[in-house]
């Protein structure tokens, strides 16, 4: 039941971007409704059990502040202090690759969103949109109650798939030139994991989060999974509990239910083989048991909007400093293969390694990358902002999504106060407001 029918801002999607947008706008006095199709907030972190937050720092200093950092700290405060990555001297341990406790995160997000004054509708799917002369007038949402229309002055598309932009007829790009997107992964958690034994091993071999040494051994014995280079990631979430980002499903269209069905079933069928590998090759995992896999297969990529500015790989390489910057970031270009045949077993993640910045460096994200062409009262945040495919490999990860979300919500609050369009906003006042909220601009 929502308490009012008129909103300044409706945010579609309650992942990192949507949370950033909804909380920032509500704290700035805006009447906000956040709509999420799952029964909890968090997006990929809770709905797909992605096991860790990508770095918040550039190795030297924290580059993502604001609501994203607040959430990280709140989750850590309630959770188990993971010993993970102690052996990686180049990491700012408290901020980089922090393991996610998805149950704690769900509650932290409920609290922060409710405390902001934002209204929330879970179990509600945005299914349609009406537009007039380049303005979104209303959206249709569907739940067990049936369908209904919701009106607002401004809308934020934080669906991870640019659903609203697509429904409104806005321009977008999809995947590579062959229409393929990065593989998906069904993340999972195991219990009965000997954390101490694993840490001892990790420290001895200098093993990184991808378990390269263990994967190589298994490959030599012909016992590694087809289509895998290594384990995409392990994160120790509590004593005895480890989360895995492991196993790829290639060549499916993530916006089609029949393809998603095939991908979910294929991904689940691979888990027993992965557990077998872990038990045999990863010290500490000998008695590991599967506790759960993600409610939803993790999706790395679908649509990217065509916005007023498109971020490119060149911008990444040039460490671009934009005048209308709304965030900084420094994560490398992390692009997973789209097809089984593209998996490069000999590479040590070539593009990722080659694109790594030196400690202390960063690029900036311009406000214009959040503005879809032709639709005036709709703003976009998260992994679907306007970028080329390579750049998306960097901006798609959660800390950056919180930051673009916070900028989108703050912009909506300023526009509400001034009764103006997103394109008319005074960038300096947007940047000033973001800094006041702790964002690093
Ligand atoms: C397997 C995998 C591993 C990853 N590893 C990492 C990692 O280690 N660290 C890291 O920081 N990032 C990682 N990422 C990237 C990161 O998790 C996502 O890119 C990020 O969560 C995107 O945030 P978002 O808010 O844009 O979208 P999402 O997190 O996808 O959130 C979108 C939300 O919108 C909701 N939604 C969608 N459509 C609708 C609709 N029509 N109506 C209502 N609600 C809707 C969804 O249910 C979801 O909750 C990984 C991603 C995957 C898939």
Coordinates of C-alpha atoms and ligand atoms in Angstrom, one line a residue:
X1 CA 0.0 0.0 0.0
X2 CA 1.5 3.3 -0.9
X3 CA 0.5 6.3 1.1
X4 CA 0.3 8.9 -1.6
X5 CA -0.4 9.0 -5.3
X6 CA 1.7 11.9 -6.4
X7 CA 5.5 11.7 -6.5
X8 CA 8.3 14.0 -7.5
X9 CA 10.5 11.0 -8.4
X10 CA 9.8 7.4 -9.2
X11 CA 12.9 5.2 -9.1
X12 CA 12.6 1.9 -10.9
X13 CA 14.9 -0.8 -9.6
X14 CA 16.3 -1.2 -6.1
X15 CA 19.9 -2.2 -6.8
X16 CA 22.9 -0.1 -5.9
X17 CA 22.0 2.6 -8.5
X18 CA 18.3 2.7 -7.4
X19 CA 19.2 2.9 -3.7
X20 CA 21.7 5.7 -4.3
X21 CA 19.0 7.6 -6.3
X22 CA 16.1 7.0 -4.0
X23 CA 18.0 7.8 -0.7
X24 CA 19.7 10.9 -2.1
X25 CA 16.5 12.3 -3.5
X26 CA 14.4 11.6 -0.3
X27 CA 17.1 13.1 2.0
X28 CA 17.0 16.2 -0.1
X29 CA 13.3 16.6 0.6
X30 CA 11.8 15.0 -2.5
X31 CA 8.7 12.7 -2.5
X32 CA 10.1 9.5 -3.8
X33 CA 8.7 6.0 -4.6
X34 CA 11.2 3.2 -5.1
X35 CA 9.9 0.2 -7.1
X36 CA 11.6 -3.2 -7.0
X37 CA 10.5 -6.5 -8.5
X38 CA 12.2 -8.7 -5.9
X39 CA 11.1 -9.1 -2.3
X40 CA 14.2 -7.2 -1.0
X41 CA 16.6 -4.5 -2.1
X42 CA 20.2 -4.8 -3.3
X43 CA 20.1 -5.9 -6.9
X44 CA 22.9 -8.3 -7.9
X45 CA 24.4 -8.2 -4.4
X46 CA 21.3 -9.9 -2.8
X47 CA 19.3 -11.2 -5.8
X48 CA 22.4 -12.8 -7.5
X49 CA 24.6 -13.3 -4.4
X50 CA 27.6 -11.4 -5.9
X51 CA 30.1 -12.2 -3.1
X52 CA 32.1 -8.9 -2.8
X53 CA 32.1 -5.2 -3.4
X54 CA 34.6 -4.1 -6.0
X55 CA 37.2 -1.6 -4.7
X56 CA 36.0 1.7 -3.3
X57 CA 39.6 3.0 -3.5
X58 CA 42.2 3.6 -6.1
X59 CA 44.8 1.9 -4.0
X60 CA 45.8 5.2 -2.3
X61 CA 42.6 6.8 -1.3
X62 CA 38.8 6.1 -1.2
X63 CA 37.2 7.4 -4.4
X64 CA 33.6 6.4 -3.8
X65 CA 32.0 8.2 -0.8
X66 CA 28.5 9.1 0.0
X67 CA 25.7 6.6 0.3
X68 CA 27.7 3.7 -1.2
X69 CA 30.4 4.1 1.5
X70 CA 27.8 4.6 4.2
X71 CA 26.2 1.2 3.2
X72 CA 29.6 -0.5 3.1
X73 CA 30.4 0.7 6.6
X74 CA 27.0 -0.2 8.0
X75 CA 27.2 -3.7 6.6
X76 CA 30.7 -4.2 8.0
X77 CA 29.7 -2.9 11.4
X78 CA 27.0 -5.6 11.8
X79 CA 29.0 -8.3 10.2
X80 CA 32.0 -10.6 10.5
X81 CA 35.4 -9.0 9.9
X82 CA 36.7 -11.1 7.1
X83 CA 40.5 -11.9 7.3
X84 CA 40.4 -12.0 3.5
X85 CA 43.0 -10.2 1.4
X86 CA 45.3 -9.5 4.3
X87 CA 48.1 -10.7 2.1
X88 CA 47.5 -8.2 -0.7
X89 CA 49.6 -5.2 0.2
X90 CA 48.4 -3.1 -2.7
X91 CA 44.8 -3.2 -1.4
X92 CA 43.2 -0.8 1.0
X93 CA 41.8 -3.7 3.1
X94 CA 38.9 -1.9 4.7
X95 CA 37.5 -0.6 1.4
X96 CA 38.5 -3.0 -1.4
X97 CA 36.9 -6.3 -2.2
X98 CA 34.9 -6.3 1.0
X99 CA 32.9 -9.6 1.2
X100 CA 29.1 -9.1 1.1
X101 CA 26.9 -10.7 3.8
X102 CA 23.7 -10.6 1.7
X103 CA 21.3 -11.1 4.7
X104 CA 22.9 -8.2 6.7
X105 CA 22.9 -6.1 3.5
X106 CA 19.2 -6.6 3.0
X107 CA 18.4 -5.3 6.4
X108 CA 20.9 -2.4 6.2
X109 CA 19.3 -1.4 2.9
X110 CA 15.7 -1.6 4.3
X111 CA 16.7 0.7 7.2
X112 CA 18.6 3.3 5.1
X113 CA 15.8 3.5 2.6
X114 CA 13.0 3.7 5.1
X115 CA 14.9 6.2 7.3
X116 CA 15.4 8.5 4.3
X117 CA 11.6 9.0 4.0
X118 CA 11.4 7.2 0.7
X119 CA 8.4 5.0 0.0
X120 CA 9.1 1.5 -1.3
X121 CA 7.1 -1.1 -3.2
X122 CA 8.6 -4.5 -3.4
X123 CA 7.3 -7.4 -5.5
X124 CA 6.3 -4.8 -8.1
X125 CA 7.4 -4.9 -11.7
X126 CA 7.4 -1.8 -14.0
X127 CA 5.9 -3.1 -17.2
X128 CA 5.0 -0.1 -19.3
X129 CA 5.4 3.7 -19.8
X130 CA 3.4 6.5 -21.4
X131 CA 5.2 9.5 -22.9
X132 CA 4.1 12.8 -24.5
X133 CA 6.4 15.2 -26.4
X134 CA 9.6 13.7 -24.9
X135 CA 8.3 13.6 -21.3
X136 CA 7.4 10.4 -19.4
X137 CA 3.9 10.9 -18.0
X138 CA 3.4 7.7 -16.1
X139 CA 4.5 4.1 -15.7
X140 CA 2.4 1.0 -15.4
X141 CA 3.4 -1.4 -12.6
X142 CA 2.2 -4.9 -12.1
X143 CA 1.9 -6.9 -8.9
X144 CA -0.5 -9.5 -7.4
X145 CA -3.1 -6.6 -7.2
X146 CA -3.0 -6.3 -11.0
X147 CA -1.8 -3.4 -13.0
X148 CA -1.9 0.3 -12.0
X149 CA -0.6 3.6 -13.3
X150 CA 1.8 5.8 -11.3
X151 CA 2.6 9.4 -12.2
X152 CA 5.5 11.5 -11.2
X153 CA 7.4 14.6 -12.4
X154 CA 10.7 12.8 -12.8
X155 CA 11.7 9.1 -13.3
X156 CA 15.0 7.3 -12.7
X157 CA 15.7 4.1 -14.6
X158 CA 17.9 2.0 -12.4
X159 CA 16.7 -1.4 -13.7
X160 CA 20.1 -2.6 -14.8
X161 CA 18.5 -3.2 -18.2
X162 CA 17.4 0.3 -19.1
X163 CA 13.9 -1.0 -19.2
X164 CA 12.2 2.4 -19.0
X165 CA 14.4 3.9 -21.7
X166 CA 13.6 1.0 -24.0
X167 CA 9.8 1.3 -23.2
X168 CA 9.9 5.0 -23.8
X169 CA 11.5 4.4 -27.3
X170 CA 14.8 5.9 -26.2
X171 CA 18.0 5.0 -28.0
X172 CA 20.2 2.2 -26.6
X173 CA 23.0 -0.2 -27.6
X174 CA 23.0 -3.8 -26.7
X175 CA 26.1 -6.1 -26.3
X176 CA 28.8 -6.5 -28.9
X177 CA 28.5 -6.1 -32.7
X178 CA 27.1 -9.6 -32.9
X179 CA 24.4 -8.9 -30.3
X180 CA 26.1 -10.9 -27.6
X181 CA 26.6 -9.9 -24.0
X182 CA 29.1 -11.0 -21.3
X183 CA 28.4 -14.4 -19.8
X184 CA 26.2 -14.7 -16.7
X185 CA 27.1 -16.4 -13.5
X186 CA 25.0 -18.1 -10.8
X187 CA 26.9 -17.2 -7.6
X188 CA 26.6 -19.5 -4.6
X189 CA 27.6 -19.9 -1.0
X190 CA 29.2 -22.9 0.8
X191 CA 29.3 -23.7 4.5
X192 CA 31.7 -25.9 6.4
X193 CA 34.6 -24.1 4.8
X194 CA 37.8 -24.1 6.9
X195 CA 38.6 -20.4 6.8
X196 CA 41.8 -20.7 8.7
X197 CA 43.3 -23.4 6.6
X198 CA 42.4 -21.5 3.4
X199 CA 44.0 -18.3 4.7
X200 CA 47.2 -20.2 5.5
X201 CA 47.3 -21.6 2.0
X202 CA 46.4 -18.3 0.4
X203 CA 49.2 -16.6 2.3
X204 CA 51.7 -19.3 1.3
X205 CA 51.0 -19.5 -2.4
X206 CA 50.1 -15.8 -2.8
X207 CA 46.8 -17.1 -4.2
X208 CA 44.5 -14.4 -5.4
X209 CA 40.7 -14.2 -5.4
X210 CA 40.5 -16.1 -8.6
X211 CA 42.2 -19.2 -7.2
X212 CA 44.5 -19.3 -10.2
X213 CA 46.9 -21.8 -8.7
X214 CA 44.2 -24.3 -7.9
X215 CA 42.5 -23.9 -11.3
X216 CA 45.8 -24.4 -13.1
X217 CA 46.4 -27.6 -11.2
X218 CA 43.0 -28.9 -12.0
X219 CA 43.4 -28.0 -15.7
X220 CA 46.7 -29.9 -15.9
X221 CA 44.9 -32.9 -14.5
X222 CA 42.1 -32.4 -17.0
X223 CA 39.7 -31.9 -14.2
X224 CA 38.6 -28.2 -14.6
X225 CA 35.3 -27.1 -15.9
X226 CA 34.8 -26.5 -19.6
X227 CA 34.5 -22.8 -20.4
X228 CA 36.3 -21.6 -17.2
X229 CA 39.7 -19.9 -17.0
X230 CA 39.7 -19.9 -13.3
X231 CA 37.3 -19.2 -10.4
X232 CA 36.0 -15.7 -11.1
X233 CA 36.1 -14.9 -7.3
X234 CA 36.0 -16.2 -3.8
X235 CA 35.1 -14.1 -0.7
X236 CA 35.1 -15.3 2.9
X237 CA 31.9 -14.0 4.3
X238 CA 31.9 -15.4 7.9
X239 CA 34.0 -18.0 9.7
X240 CA 33.2 -21.2 7.8
X241 CA 31.2 -19.5 5.0
X242 CA 32.5 -18.6 1.6
X243 CA 30.8 -17.0 -1.4
X244 CA 31.8 -17.9 -5.0
X245 CA 31.5 -16.1 -8.2
X246 CA 32.2 -19.1 -10.3
X247 CA 30.9 -20.7 -13.5
X248 CA 29.8 -18.9 -16.7
X249 CA 26.8 -19.4 -18.9
X250 CA 27.4 -18.2 -22.4
X251 CA 25.4 -17.1 -25.4
X252 CA 22.0 -16.2 -24.1
X253 CA 19.7 -13.2 -24.3
X254 CA 19.1 -12.0 -20.8
X255 CA 15.9 -10.0 -21.7
X256 CA 14.0 -13.1 -22.8
X257 CA 12.4 -15.4 -20.2
X258 CA 13.0 -18.6 -22.2
X259 CA 16.7 -17.8 -22.5
X260 CA 16.9 -17.0 -18.8
X261 CA 15.2 -20.3 -18.0
X262 CA 17.8 -22.2 -20.0
X263 CA 20.6 -20.2 -18.4
X264 CA 19.3 -20.8 -14.8
X265 CA 19.0 -24.5 -15.4
X266 CA 22.4 -24.8 -17.1
X267 CA 24.1 -22.8 -14.3
X268 CA 22.5 -24.9 -11.6
X269 CA 23.5 -28.1 -13.3
X270 CA 27.2 -27.1 -13.1
X271 CA 27.3 -26.5 -9.4
X272 CA 28.0 -30.1 -8.3
X273 CA 31.0 -30.2 -10.6
X274 CA 32.3 -26.9 -9.1
X275 CA 31.9 -28.2 -5.6
X276 CA 33.8 -31.3 -6.6
X277 CA 36.7 -29.1 -7.9
X278 CA 36.7 -26.9 -4.7
X279 CA 36.8 -30.0 -2.4
X280 CA 39.7 -31.5 -4.3
X281 CA 41.9 -28.5 -5.2
X282 CA 41.2 -25.7 -2.7
X283 CA 42.7 -26.2 0.8
X284 CA 40.0 -25.5 3.3
X285 CA 37.1 -26.5 1.0
X286 CA 37.5 -30.3 1.6
X287 CA 34.2 -30.6 3.4
X288 CA 32.4 -27.7 1.9
X289 CA 28.7 -28.0 1.4
X290 CA 26.4 -25.9 -0.8
X291 CA 24.0 -23.8 1.2
X292 CA 22.4 -21.7 -1.5
X293 CA 22.7 -20.3 -5.0
X294 CA 21.5 -16.9 -6.0
X295 CA 17.7 -16.4 -6.3
X296 CA 18.5 -15.1 -9.8
X297 CA 21.4 -15.8 -12.2
X298 CA 23.9 -12.9 -12.1
X299 CA 23.7 -10.7 -15.3
X300 CA 26.6 -8.6 -16.2
X301 CA 25.3 -6.9 -19.3
X302 CA 22.3 -6.0 -21.4
X303 CA 21.4 -2.6 -22.7
X304 CA 23.5 0.6 -22.5
X305 CA 21.7 3.9 -23.1
X306 CA 22.8 6.3 -25.8
X307 CA 23.1 9.4 -23.7
X308 CA 24.1 13.1 -24.1
X309 CA 27.7 11.9 -23.7
X310 CA 29.1 8.4 -24.3
X311 CA 32.0 7.4 -22.1
X312 CA 34.6 5.5 -24.0
X313 CA 37.7 3.3 -23.5
X314 CA 39.7 6.3 -24.7
X315 CA 38.3 8.3 -21.8
X316 CA 39.3 5.5 -19.5
X317 CA 42.9 5.5 -20.9
X318 CA 43.1 9.3 -20.7
X319 CA 42.0 9.4 -17.1
X320 CA 39.4 12.0 -18.3
X321 CA 38.5 14.8 -16.0
X322 CA 35.1 16.2 -17.1
X323 CA 33.8 19.6 -16.1
X324 CA 30.4 18.1 -15.3
X325 CA 31.9 15.2 -13.2
X326 CA 29.6 13.6 -10.7
X327 CA 31.8 10.8 -9.5
X328 CA 35.4 9.4 -9.7
X329 CA 36.3 5.8 -10.3
X330 CA 39.4 3.6 -11.0
X331 CA 38.3 0.0 -11.4
X332 CA 39.9 -1.7 -14.5
X333 CA 38.1 -2.8 -17.6
X334 CA 36.6 -6.1 -16.5
X335 CA 34.9 -7.8 -19.4
X336 CA 34.0 -11.4 -19.4
X337 CA 33.7 -13.5 -22.6
X338 CA 30.3 -13.6 -24.3
X339 CA 30.9 -17.0 -26.1
X340 CA 32.5 -20.2 -25.1
X341 CA 34.9 -19.9 -28.1
X342 CA 36.0 -16.5 -26.8
X343 CA 37.3 -17.8 -23.5
X344 CA 41.1 -17.2 -23.6
X345 CA 42.6 -19.9 -21.4
X346 CA 46.1 -18.5 -21.7
X347 CA 45.3 -15.0 -20.8
X348 CA 45.7 -13.7 -17.3
X349 CA 42.8 -11.4 -17.9
X350 CA 44.8 -9.4 -20.4
X351 CA 42.4 -6.5 -20.8
X352 CA 41.9 -6.2 -17.0
X353 CA 45.6 -6.3 -16.2
X354 CA 46.6 -4.0 -19.1
X355 CA 44.0 -1.4 -18.1
X356 CA 44.9 -1.2 -14.4
X357 CA 45.7 2.3 -13.2
X358 CA 48.7 3.1 -11.0
X359 CA 47.7 3.7 -7.4
X360 CA 46.2 7.2 -6.9
X361 CA 44.9 7.6 -10.5
X362 CA 41.2 7.9 -11.4
X363 CA 38.8 8.9 -14.2
X364 CA 35.6 10.9 -13.8
X365 CA 32.0 10.2 -14.9
X366 CA 30.2 13.1 -16.5
X367 CA 26.6 14.0 -15.6
X368 CA 25.7 13.9 -19.4
X369 CA 26.3 10.1 -19.4
X370 CA 23.2 9.8 -17.2
X371 CA 20.9 11.6 -19.6
X372 CA 19.2 9.6 -22.3
X373 CA 18.8 11.5 -25.6
X374 CA 15.3 12.7 -26.4
X375 CA 13.5 11.9 -23.1
X376 CA 13.6 15.0 -20.8
X377 CA 12.4 13.9 -17.4
X378 CA 14.1 10.5 -17.3
X379 CA 17.5 9.9 -15.8
X380 CA 19.6 6.7 -15.8
X381 CA 22.0 5.3 -13.3
X382 CA 24.0 2.1 -12.7
X383 CA 25.5 -0.3 -15.2
X384 CA 23.4 1.1 -18.1
X385 CA 24.7 4.6 -18.2
X386 CA 25.9 5.8 -21.6
X387 CA 29.3 4.1 -22.3
X388 CA 30.9 1.9 -24.9
X389 CA 31.3 -1.8 -24.1
X390 CA 34.8 -1.6 -22.8
X391 CA 34.1 1.3 -20.5
X392 CA 31.0 -0.5 -19.2
X393 CA 33.5 -3.1 -17.9
X394 CA 34.6 -0.5 -15.4
X395 CA 31.5 1.5 -14.5
X396 CA 29.2 -1.5 -14.2
X397 CA 30.5 -2.5 -10.7
X398 CA 28.6 -1.7 -7.5
X399 CA 30.6 1.2 -6.0
X400 CA 30.3 3.2 -9.2
X401 CA 26.6 2.3 -9.5
X402 CA 25.9 3.7 -6.0
X403 CA 27.7 6.9 -7.0
X404 CA 25.8 7.4 -10.3
X405 CA 22.6 6.6 -8.5
X406 CA 23.3 9.3 -5.8
X407 CA 24.0 11.8 -8.5
X408 CA 20.8 11.0 -10.4
X409 CA 18.7 11.3 -7.2
X410 CA 20.3 14.5 -6.2
X411 CA 19.8 16.0 -9.6
X412 CA 16.1 15.0 -9.4
X413 CA 15.8 16.8 -6.0
X414 CA 17.4 20.0 -7.4
X415 CA 15.2 19.9 -10.5
X416 CA 12.1 19.4 -8.3
X417 CA 13.0 22.5 -6.2
X418 CA 13.7 24.6 -9.3
X419 CA 11.0 23.1 -11.5
X420 CA 13.5 22.5 -14.3
X421 CA 14.7 19.8 -16.7
X422 CA 17.7 17.7 -16.1
X423 CA 19.5 19.4 -18.9
X424 CA 19.0 22.8 -17.4
X425 CA 20.6 21.9 -14.1
X426 CA 23.4 24.1 -12.7
X427 CA 26.3 21.6 -12.6
X428 CA 28.2 23.5 -9.9
X429 CA 25.2 23.4 -7.5
X430 CA 24.8 19.6 -8.2
X431 CA 28.5 19.0 -7.5
X432 CA 28.3 21.1 -4.3
X433 CA 25.2 19.3 -3.1
X434 CA 26.9 15.9 -3.8
X435 CA 30.0 17.0 -1.8
X436 CA 27.8 18.0 1.1
X437 CA 26.5 14.4 1.1
X438 CA 30.0 13.0 1.3
X439 CA 30.3 12.1 -2.4
X440 CA 33.8 12.4 -3.8
X441 CA 33.5 14.7 -6.9
Ligands
LIG1 C1 28.2 -12.6 -11.7 C2 28.5 -11.2 -11.4 C3 29.6 -10.9 -10.6 C4 29.8 -9.5 -10.3 N1 30.9 -9.3 -9.5 C5 31.0 -8.0 -8.9 C6 31.9 -7.8 -7.9 O1 32.6 -8.7 -7.4 N2 31.8 -6.6 -7.3 C7 31.0 -5.5 -7.8 O2 31.1 -4.5 -7.2 N3 30.2 -5.7 -8.8 C8 30.2 -7.0 -9.4 N4 29.3 -7.2 -10.4 C9 28.6 -6.1 -11.1 C10 27.4 -5.5 -10.3 O3 26.9 -6.5 -9.4 C11 26.3 -5.0 -11.1 O4 26.7 -4.5 -12.4 C12 25.5 -3.9 -10.4 O5 24.8 -4.6 -9.3 C13 24.6 -3.1 -11.2 O6 23.9 -2.3 -10.4 P1 22.5 -1.6 -10.9 O7 21.9 -1.0 -9.8 O8 22.7 -0.9 -12.2 O9 21.6 -2.9 -11.3 P2 21.2 -4.2 -10.5 O10 22.1 -4.5 -9.4 O11 21.0 -5.3 -11.6 O12 19.8 -3.8 -9.9 C14 18.7 -3.6 -10.7 C15 17.4 -3.8 -9.9 O13 16.3 -3.5 -10.6 C16 15.3 -4.5 -10.5 N5 14.5 -4.4 -11.7 C17 14.9 -4.7 -13.0 N6 13.9 -4.5 -13.8 C18 12.9 -4.1 -13.1 C19 11.6 -3.7 -13.5 N7 11.2 -3.6 -14.8 N8 10.7 -3.3 -12.5 C20 11.1 -3.3 -11.2 N9 12.3 -3.7 -10.8 C21 13.2 -4.0 -11.8 C22 16.1 -5.8 -10.3 O14 15.3 -6.7 -9.6 C23 17.3 -5.3 -9.5 O15 17.0 -5.4 -8.1 C24 29.0 -8.5 -10.8 C25 27.9 -8.8 -11.6 C26 27.6 -10.1 -11.9 C27 26.4 -10.5 -12.7

